[in-house]
Tab-separated table of C-alpha atoms and ligand atoms in Angstrom:
chain	number	residue	atom	x	y	z
A	1	MET	CA	28.411	48.720	-36.143
A	2	ALA	CA	31.076	48.674	-33.449
A	3	TYR	CA	34.062	46.407	-33.860
A	4	THR	CA	34.660	43.537	-31.436
A	5	PRO	CA	36.568	44.832	-28.399
A	6	PRO	CA	39.990	43.480	-27.374
A	7	PRO	CA	39.873	39.878	-26.136
A	8	ARG	CA	40.144	40.713	-22.439
A	9	ASP	CA	37.584	41.881	-19.929
A	10	PRO	CA	39.315	44.954	-18.405
A	11	LYS	CA	37.821	44.011	-15.008
A	12	ALA	CA	39.610	40.657	-15.086
A	13	ALA	CA	42.817	40.131	-13.121
A	14	PRO	CA	46.034	41.825	-14.311
A	15	VAL	CA	47.836	39.783	-16.951
A	16	ARG	CA	50.653	37.713	-15.489
A	17	ILE	CA	50.908	35.031	-18.172
A	18	ASN	CA	50.486	36.294	-21.699
A	19	LEU	CA	49.842	33.463	-24.164
A	20	LEU	CA	47.666	35.551	-26.482
A	21	SER	CA	50.224	35.860	-29.248
A	22	ASP	CA	53.954	35.913	-29.858
A	23	THR	CA	53.386	39.562	-30.833
A	24	GLN	CA	52.993	40.264	-27.093
A	25	THR	CA	56.737	40.244	-26.377
A	26	ARG	CA	58.234	43.411	-24.937
A	27	PRO	CA	61.669	44.610	-26.131
A	28	THR	CA	64.346	43.443	-23.687
A	29	PRO	CA	66.668	45.970	-21.977
A	30	ALA	CA	69.503	44.870	-24.301
A	31	MET	CA	67.280	45.375	-27.345
A	32	ARG	CA	66.274	48.829	-26.112
A	33	GLU	CA	69.966	49.681	-25.664
A	34	ALA	CA	70.707	48.570	-29.216
A	35	MET	CA	67.845	50.778	-30.395
A	36	ALA	CA	69.148	53.765	-28.457
A	37	ARG	CA	72.624	53.340	-29.963
A	38	ALA	CA	71.381	52.904	-33.556
A	39	GLU	CA	72.937	54.969	-36.303
A	40	VAL	CA	70.058	56.427	-38.303
A	41	GLY	CA	69.249	58.338	-41.479
A	42	ASP	CA	66.305	58.860	-43.817
A	43	GLU	CA	64.992	55.421	-44.711
A	44	GLN	CA	62.779	56.664	-47.528
A	45	ILE	CA	65.774	57.817	-49.546
A	46	GLY	CA	67.840	54.734	-48.690
A	47	ASP	CA	69.991	56.694	-46.288
A	48	ASP	CA	69.497	54.824	-43.025
A	49	PRO	CA	72.583	52.629	-42.480
A	50	THR	CA	70.928	50.408	-39.870
A	51	VAL	CA	67.906	49.713	-42.065
A	52	ASN	CA	70.227	49.028	-44.990
A	53	LEU	CA	72.247	46.577	-42.910
A	54	LEU	CA	69.087	44.793	-41.754
A	55	CYS	CA	67.847	44.470	-45.341
A	56	GLU	CA	71.194	43.070	-46.501
A	57	ARG	CA	71.184	40.557	-43.681
A	58	VAL	CA	67.635	39.360	-44.369
A	59	ALA	CA	68.205	39.185	-48.139
A	60	ASP	CA	71.236	37.038	-47.413
A	61	LEU	CA	69.363	34.901	-44.868
A	62	LEU	CA	66.539	34.230	-47.334
A	63	GLY	CA	68.850	33.794	-50.342
A	64	LYS	CA	67.380	36.724	-52.281
A	65	GLU	CA	68.938	39.653	-54.129
A	66	ALA	CA	67.304	42.429	-52.163
A	67	ALA	CA	64.962	43.209	-49.278
A	68	VAL	CA	62.912	46.039	-47.871
A	69	PHE	CA	61.966	46.960	-44.296
A	70	MET	CA	58.221	47.214	-43.736
A	71	PRO	CA	56.231	48.391	-40.721
A	72	SER	CA	54.371	45.075	-40.497
A	73	GLY	CA	54.031	41.581	-41.840
A	74	THR	CA	50.630	42.447	-43.222
A	75	MET	CA	52.201	45.166	-45.333
A	76	CYS	CA	54.761	42.627	-46.585
A	77	ASN	CA	51.926	40.382	-47.808
A	78	VAL	CA	49.938	43.264	-49.267
A	79	ALA	CA	52.835	44.893	-51.117
A	80	ALA	CA	53.916	41.485	-52.433
A	81	THR	CA	50.537	40.618	-53.942
A	82	LEU	CA	50.243	44.144	-55.360
A	83	VAL	CA	53.501	43.584	-57.230
A	84	HIS	CA	52.853	39.982	-58.293
A	85	CYS	CA	49.240	40.451	-59.482
A	86	ARG	CA	47.013	42.768	-61.518
A	87	SER	CA	43.385	43.686	-60.800
A	88	GLY	CA	41.102	40.705	-61.456
A	89	ASP	CA	43.859	38.141	-60.933
A	90	GLU	CA	43.451	35.010	-58.846
A	91	ILE	CA	45.688	34.076	-55.926
A	92	LEU	CA	45.705	30.524	-54.520
A	93	ALA	CA	46.273	30.083	-50.791
A	94	HIS	CA	45.203	27.783	-47.989
A	95	GLU	CA	41.694	28.484	-46.707
A	96	THR	CA	43.053	29.527	-43.285
A	97	ALA	CA	45.708	31.854	-44.722
A	98	HIS	CA	46.321	35.132	-42.935
A	99	LEU	CA	46.002	36.962	-46.216
A	100	ILE	CA	42.433	35.703	-46.651
A	101	ALA	CA	41.027	36.147	-43.170
A	102	ARG	CA	43.130	38.648	-41.245
A	103	GLU	CA	44.305	41.451	-43.488
A	104	GLY	CA	41.143	43.527	-43.572
A	105	GLY	CA	40.313	42.413	-47.108
A	106	ALA	CA	43.362	44.348	-48.350
A	107	HIS	CA	44.045	42.131	-51.342
A	108	ALA	CA	40.519	42.657	-52.690
A	109	ALA	CA	40.195	46.283	-51.582
A	110	LEU	CA	43.553	47.534	-52.821
A	111	GLY	CA	44.436	45.102	-55.580
A	112	GLY	CA	41.105	43.814	-56.850
A	113	PHE	CA	42.376	40.242	-56.476
A	114	GLN	CA	40.311	37.196	-55.686
A	115	ILE	CA	41.790	34.503	-53.504
A	116	THR	CA	40.848	30.880	-54.039
A	117	PRO	CA	40.930	29.047	-50.704
A	118	LEU	CA	42.565	25.625	-50.920
A	119	ALA	CA	41.550	22.940	-48.425
A	120	GLY	CA	43.979	20.717	-46.556
A	121	ALA	CA	44.866	19.529	-43.075
A	122	ASP	CA	46.920	21.599	-40.637
A	123	GLY	CA	46.959	24.817	-42.670
A	124	GLN	CA	48.655	23.182	-45.645
A	125	PHE	CA	47.339	22.066	-49.015
A	126	ALA	CA	48.572	19.049	-50.938
A	127	ALA	CA	50.412	19.527	-54.224
A	128	GLU	CA	47.582	17.579	-55.847
A	129	THR	CA	45.007	20.047	-54.488
A	130	LEU	CA	46.905	22.886	-56.121
A	131	ARG	CA	47.216	20.955	-59.374
A	132	LYS	CA	43.446	20.378	-59.452
A	133	ALA	CA	42.702	24.056	-58.717
A	134	LEU	CA	44.768	25.249	-61.672
A	135	HIS	CA	42.971	25.972	-64.895
A	136	PRO	CA	44.148	26.900	-68.352
A	137	ARG	CA	44.182	30.529	-69.451
A	138	THR	CA	40.795	31.125	-70.997
A	139	ARG	CA	38.772	34.234	-71.853
A	140	TYR	CA	36.271	33.679	-69.095
A	141	GLN	CA	38.388	32.615	-66.111
A	142	PRO	CA	40.468	34.939	-63.908
A	143	PRO	CA	44.195	34.796	-64.659
A	144	GLN	CA	45.882	32.754	-61.931
A	145	THR	CA	49.074	34.559	-61.050
A	146	LEU	CA	50.222	33.695	-57.543
A	147	VAL	CA	50.469	30.816	-55.071
A	148	SER	CA	51.056	31.711	-51.429
A	149	VAL	CA	52.009	29.522	-48.469
A	150	GLU	CA	52.531	30.232	-44.777
A	151	GLN	CA	55.632	28.848	-43.113
A	152	THR	CA	54.720	28.035	-40.365
A	153	ALA	CA	50.962	27.684	-40.912
A	154	ASN	CA	49.439	29.727	-38.104
A	155	ILE	CA	45.835	28.514	-37.836
A	156	GLY	CA	47.006	25.065	-38.942
A	157	GLY	CA	48.704	24.807	-35.529
A	158	GLY	CA	52.100	26.395	-36.211
A	159	THR	CA	52.809	23.425	-38.480
A	160	ILE	CA	55.902	23.230	-40.652
A	161	TRP	CA	55.670	22.750	-44.393
A	162	LYS	CA	58.137	20.006	-45.289
A	163	LYS	CA	60.869	21.124	-47.674
A	164	ALA	CA	59.845	18.486	-50.239
A	165	ALA	CA	56.234	19.727	-50.165
A	166	LEU	CA	57.358	23.332	-50.595
A	167	ASP	CA	59.536	22.333	-53.537
A	168	GLU	CA	56.726	20.389	-55.195
A	169	VAL	CA	54.177	23.189	-54.783
A	170	ALA	CA	56.658	25.751	-56.143
A	171	GLN	CA	57.458	23.536	-59.121
A	172	ILE	CA	53.769	23.064	-59.994
A	173	ALA	CA	53.177	26.809	-59.699
A	174	LYS	CA	56.179	27.660	-61.879
A	175	ALA	CA	55.253	25.089	-64.509
A	176	ALA	CA	51.832	26.763	-64.754
A	177	GLY	CA	53.425	30.221	-65.038
A	178	LEU	CA	52.455	31.412	-61.552
A	179	ALA	CA	54.637	33.381	-59.156
A	180	THR	CA	55.276	32.065	-55.630
A	181	HIS	CA	55.088	33.901	-52.311
A	182	MET	CA	55.964	32.695	-48.811
A	183	ASP	CA	54.388	34.365	-45.795
A	184	GLY	CA	57.257	33.648	-43.439
A	185	ALA	CA	55.818	35.365	-40.378
A	186	ARG	CA	57.244	32.453	-38.366
A	187	LEU	CA	59.708	31.039	-40.896
A	188	LEU	CA	62.560	31.139	-38.387
A	189	ASN	CA	60.530	28.970	-36.010
A	190	ALA	CA	60.468	26.410	-38.817
A	191	THR	CA	64.199	26.689	-39.490
A	192	VAL	CA	65.088	26.350	-35.793
A	193	ALA	CA	62.754	23.362	-35.382
A	194	THR	CA	64.072	21.517	-38.444
A	195	GLY	CA	67.655	22.707	-38.808
A	196	ILE	CA	66.918	23.483	-42.475
A	197	ALA	CA	68.407	26.850	-43.492
A	198	ALA	CA	65.951	29.640	-44.282
A	199	HIS	CA	67.399	30.097	-47.784
A	200	ASP	CA	66.764	26.413	-48.510
A	201	MET	CA	63.131	26.748	-47.425
A	202	THR	CA	62.640	29.848	-49.605
A	203	GLN	CA	64.365	28.392	-52.651
A	204	GLY	CA	61.821	28.370	-55.463
A	205	TRP	CA	59.762	31.103	-53.797
A	206	ASP	CA	59.914	34.426	-55.627
A	207	SER	CA	59.179	36.478	-52.546
A	208	ALA	CA	59.411	35.710	-48.850
A	209	TRP	CA	59.440	37.669	-45.640
A	210	ILE	CA	60.046	37.299	-41.933
A	211	ASP	CA	58.337	39.074	-39.084
A	212	PHE	CA	60.366	40.619	-36.298
A	213	SER	CA	57.463	41.546	-34.027
A	214	LYS	CA	56.572	37.924	-33.215
A	215	GLY	CA	58.810	35.397	-31.492
A	216	LEU	CA	61.891	37.418	-32.405
A	217	GLY	CA	60.770	40.005	-29.890
A	218	ALA	CA	61.201	43.329	-31.757
A	219	PRO	CA	58.525	46.021	-31.328
A	220	ILE	CA	57.633	46.357	-35.018
A	221	GLY	CA	58.731	45.356	-38.491
A	222	GLY	CA	58.841	42.742	-41.195
A	223	VAL	CA	61.405	42.397	-43.977
A	224	LEU	CA	60.265	41.334	-47.451
A	225	ALA	CA	62.835	39.865	-49.834
A	226	GLY	CA	62.952	38.960	-53.517
A	227	SER	CA	64.750	39.828	-56.734
A	228	ALA	CA	66.151	43.342	-57.091
A	229	ALA	CA	63.492	44.142	-59.725
A	230	PHE	CA	60.702	42.855	-57.447
A	231	ILE	CA	61.909	44.885	-54.464
A	232	ASP	CA	62.141	47.974	-56.664
A	233	GLU	CA	58.434	47.589	-57.433
A	234	VAL	CA	57.650	46.859	-53.773
A	235	TRP	CA	59.194	50.224	-52.915
A	236	ARG	CA	56.627	51.989	-55.108
A	237	TRP	CA	53.801	50.281	-53.185
A	238	LYS	CA	55.474	50.917	-49.857
A	239	GLN	CA	55.377	54.628	-50.688
A	240	ARG	CA	51.788	54.434	-51.972
A	241	LEU	CA	50.642	52.607	-48.842
A	242	GLY	CA	52.285	55.219	-46.644
A	243	GLY	CA	54.833	52.725	-45.369
A	244	SER	CA	58.026	54.626	-46.171
A	245	MET	CA	59.739	55.693	-42.984
A	246	ARG	CA	62.404	58.129	-41.800
A	247	GLN	CA	64.815	57.314	-38.938
A	248	ALA	CA	63.604	53.733	-38.934
A	249	GLY	CA	67.083	52.530	-37.961
A	250	ILE	CA	65.893	52.722	-34.357
A	251	CYS	CA	63.484	49.884	-35.128
A	252	ALA	CA	65.849	48.089	-37.512
A	253	ALA	CA	68.422	47.970	-34.701
A	254	ALA	CA	65.930	45.981	-32.635
A	255	CYS	CA	65.539	43.553	-35.534
A	256	ILE	CA	69.308	43.161	-35.953
A	257	HIS	CA	69.564	42.535	-32.215
A	258	ALA	CA	66.857	39.884	-32.609
A	259	LEU	CA	68.754	38.186	-35.443
A	260	ASP	CA	71.872	38.088	-33.280
A	261	HIS	CA	70.295	37.025	-29.988
A	262	HIS	CA	66.752	35.725	-30.375
A	263	VAL	CA	66.823	33.137	-33.165
A	264	ASP	CA	68.400	30.088	-31.506
A	265	ARG	CA	66.332	30.655	-28.368
A	266	LEU	CA	63.131	29.981	-30.358
A	267	ALA	CA	63.953	26.363	-29.453
A	268	ASP	CA	63.067	27.259	-25.831
A	269	ASP	CA	59.621	28.425	-26.991
A	270	HIS	CA	59.152	25.142	-28.827
A	271	ALA	CA	60.151	23.170	-25.715
A	272	ASN	CA	57.671	25.207	-23.638
A	273	ALA	CA	54.961	24.554	-26.239
A	274	ARG	CA	55.630	20.806	-26.047
A	275	ALA	CA	55.535	20.911	-22.240
A	276	LEU	CA	52.242	22.798	-22.335
A	277	ALA	CA	50.739	20.331	-24.794
A	278	ARG	CA	51.929	17.386	-22.702
A	279	GLY	CA	50.455	18.846	-19.509
A	280	LEU	CA	47.144	19.792	-21.092
A	281	SER	CA	46.726	16.423	-22.791
A	282	GLN	CA	46.915	14.744	-19.359
A	283	ILE	CA	43.787	16.625	-18.231
A	284	ASN	CA	40.519	14.755	-18.817
A	285	GLY	CA	38.457	16.224	-21.647
A	286	ILE	CA	41.190	18.478	-23.089
A	287	THR	CA	42.119	17.716	-26.694
A	288	VAL	CA	45.463	19.097	-27.833
A	289	GLN	CA	47.073	19.281	-31.262
A	290	GLU	CA	50.699	18.162	-30.949
A	291	PRO	CA	52.755	21.349	-31.504
A	292	GLU	CA	55.579	21.469	-34.048
A	293	THR	CA	56.716	24.963	-33.065
A	294	ASN	CA	55.452	27.631	-30.624
A	295	LEU	CA	51.665	27.480	-31.114
A	296	VAL	CA	49.477	25.147	-29.049
A	297	PHE	CA	45.858	24.687	-30.089
A	298	PHE	CA	43.469	22.908	-27.738
A	299	THR	CA	39.782	22.443	-27.021
A	300	PRO	CA	38.085	21.832	-23.667
A	301	ASP	CA	34.882	20.504	-25.309
A	302	GLY	CA	35.432	16.999	-23.959
A	303	ALA	CA	35.325	18.431	-20.428
A	304	GLY	CA	31.936	20.002	-21.179
A	305	ILE	CA	33.407	23.510	-21.087
A	306	PRO	CA	32.936	25.804	-24.097
A	307	ALA	CA	36.188	27.373	-25.326
A	308	ASP	CA	34.913	30.905	-24.566
A	309	LYS	CA	34.167	29.946	-20.974
A	310	MET	CA	37.620	28.405	-20.502
A	311	VAL	CA	39.212	31.590	-21.880
A	312	ALA	CA	37.125	33.805	-19.579
A	313	GLU	CA	38.084	31.653	-16.568
A	314	LEU	CA	41.753	31.890	-17.517
A	315	HIS	CA	41.468	35.684	-17.856
A	316	LYS	CA	40.119	35.815	-14.304
A	317	ARG	CA	43.286	33.992	-13.185
A	318	GLY	CA	45.605	36.412	-15.009
A	319	VAL	CA	46.225	34.287	-18.126
A	320	LEU	CA	45.661	36.155	-21.391
A	321	ILE	CA	44.676	33.777	-24.183
A	322	ALA	CA	42.036	33.660	-26.932
A	323	VAL	CA	39.865	31.464	-29.108
A	324	MET	CA	40.955	31.338	-32.726
A	325	ASP	CA	38.765	29.704	-35.361
A	326	GLY	CA	36.955	27.628	-32.719
A	327	ARG	CA	39.976	26.410	-30.774
A	328	ILE	CA	42.008	28.016	-27.995
A	329	ARG	CA	45.460	29.116	-29.159
A	330	ALA	CA	48.336	29.488	-26.714
A	331	CYS	CA	51.545	31.054	-28.036
A	332	THR	CA	54.864	30.587	-26.304
A	333	HIS	CA	57.453	33.343	-26.729
A	334	LEU	CA	60.314	35.294	-25.207
A	335	ASP	CA	58.272	36.480	-22.228
A	336	VAL	CA	56.815	33.070	-21.333
A	337	THR	CA	58.811	31.002	-18.833
A	338	THR	CA	58.648	27.295	-18.022
A	339	ALA	CA	57.205	28.195	-14.593
A	340	MET	CA	54.381	30.083	-16.341
A	341	ILE	CA	53.630	26.992	-18.434
A	342	GLU	CA	53.349	24.882	-15.302
A	343	GLU	CA	51.079	27.473	-13.700
A	344	MET	CA	48.898	27.606	-16.826
A	345	ILE	CA	48.487	23.805	-16.792
A	346	GLY	CA	47.486	24.029	-13.123
A	347	HIS	CA	44.832	26.653	-13.897
A	348	VAL	CA	43.294	24.542	-16.671
A	349	ARG	CA	43.287	21.471	-14.426
A	350	GLU	CA	41.525	23.445	-11.698
A	351	ILE	CA	38.955	24.936	-14.095
A	352	VAL	CA	38.104	21.466	-15.406
A	353	ARG	CA	37.948	20.018	-11.862
A	354	THR	CA	35.546	22.692	-10.604
A	355	ALA	CA	33.372	22.933	-13.728
B	401	PLP	C1	50.898	33.858	-40.722
B	401	PLP	C2	50.829	35.347	-40.507
B	401	PLP	N1	50.998	36.155	-41.553
B	401	PLP	C3	50.973	37.488	-41.416
B	401	PLP	C4	50.795	38.083	-40.188
B	401	PLP	C5	50.766	39.574	-40.085
B	401	PLP	O1	51.867	40.097	-39.407
B	401	PLP	P1	51.765	41.512	-38.679
B	401	PLP	O2	50.991	41.324	-37.419
B	401	PLP	O3	53.201	41.889	-38.437
B	401	PLP	O4	51.096	42.462	-39.624
B	401	PLP	C6	50.600	37.270	-39.070
B	401	PLP	C7	50.359	37.877	-37.746
B	401	PLP	O5	49.947	37.256	-36.807
B	401	PLP	C8	50.605	35.868	-39.227
B	401	PLP	O6	50.414	35.027	-38.199
């Protein structure tokens, strides 16, 4: 059976406003220059100075002993669970977690793990929900070895786990002998929005990573951090998964550039997300979830327009956007301007008016 094609009808208008994902950013000229200037070596043998510098900086940022550069965030999640768990183990994560629904079944296929989906509003589960899902070690139940959270929670609406909630969940997990993992694909969005340092958010979490190919604007890469012993084991899986690289400093230089120039500006993406939500919520029949960061989820059901139809109409007008788990998700990022947000609101208003 063929896989679903990309979300855009190729006959639709050229894309002028790309709200599909924060992965859609293109490297800026300054980032490309930094990449061209990068000092490089053989990453696989630890010999690439730019990769090494990036890993030191992310380990420091996340308050961990060591870190490793990975080709993608998905590989960060996969290598982490492969180190934390053994075949037959149980992982607990929110029911909308990326590692359940969007990693090609990697955790089952490669690790033989089962993931228990925890319910909860906005992509987050309550400490009490975790407590109730825990069971004692018995002969007939799968060993529970890992709790994972997403900061921010993507499908939950880009929502931010409160520090107190993170601390409580980590404490419950630890008390039950479980390891803790934070999928920090958009962790820096959370730190910029709250002013809480990344290392404070990751305190109590054995492993955590950040993605550079999202709002930070780099072409590829995630960096996974943890204890030195954990990262040593991650390296074995990185090699097994075919993720060891060579002159990867070219890409690491883009990530370092992003750390230096693209973190504080995430606040602009959040402001654009708020402006988009405000504008959309003023249109009759559009229901919008109030954004906490750079993701805006909305539904046009109240206007009698199915989400798919709204998306197709927007594609015709040069806006690339998609339906995600029943709602339309708009992502603001480096390549989305305030003028584009205003134009997008105008398109939605017009589509509703002429429906
Ligand atoms: C919460 C979350 N985790 C993990 C990933 C995977 O990251 P990558 O696309 O770099 O593999 C994504 C990507 O969208 C994500 O949103």
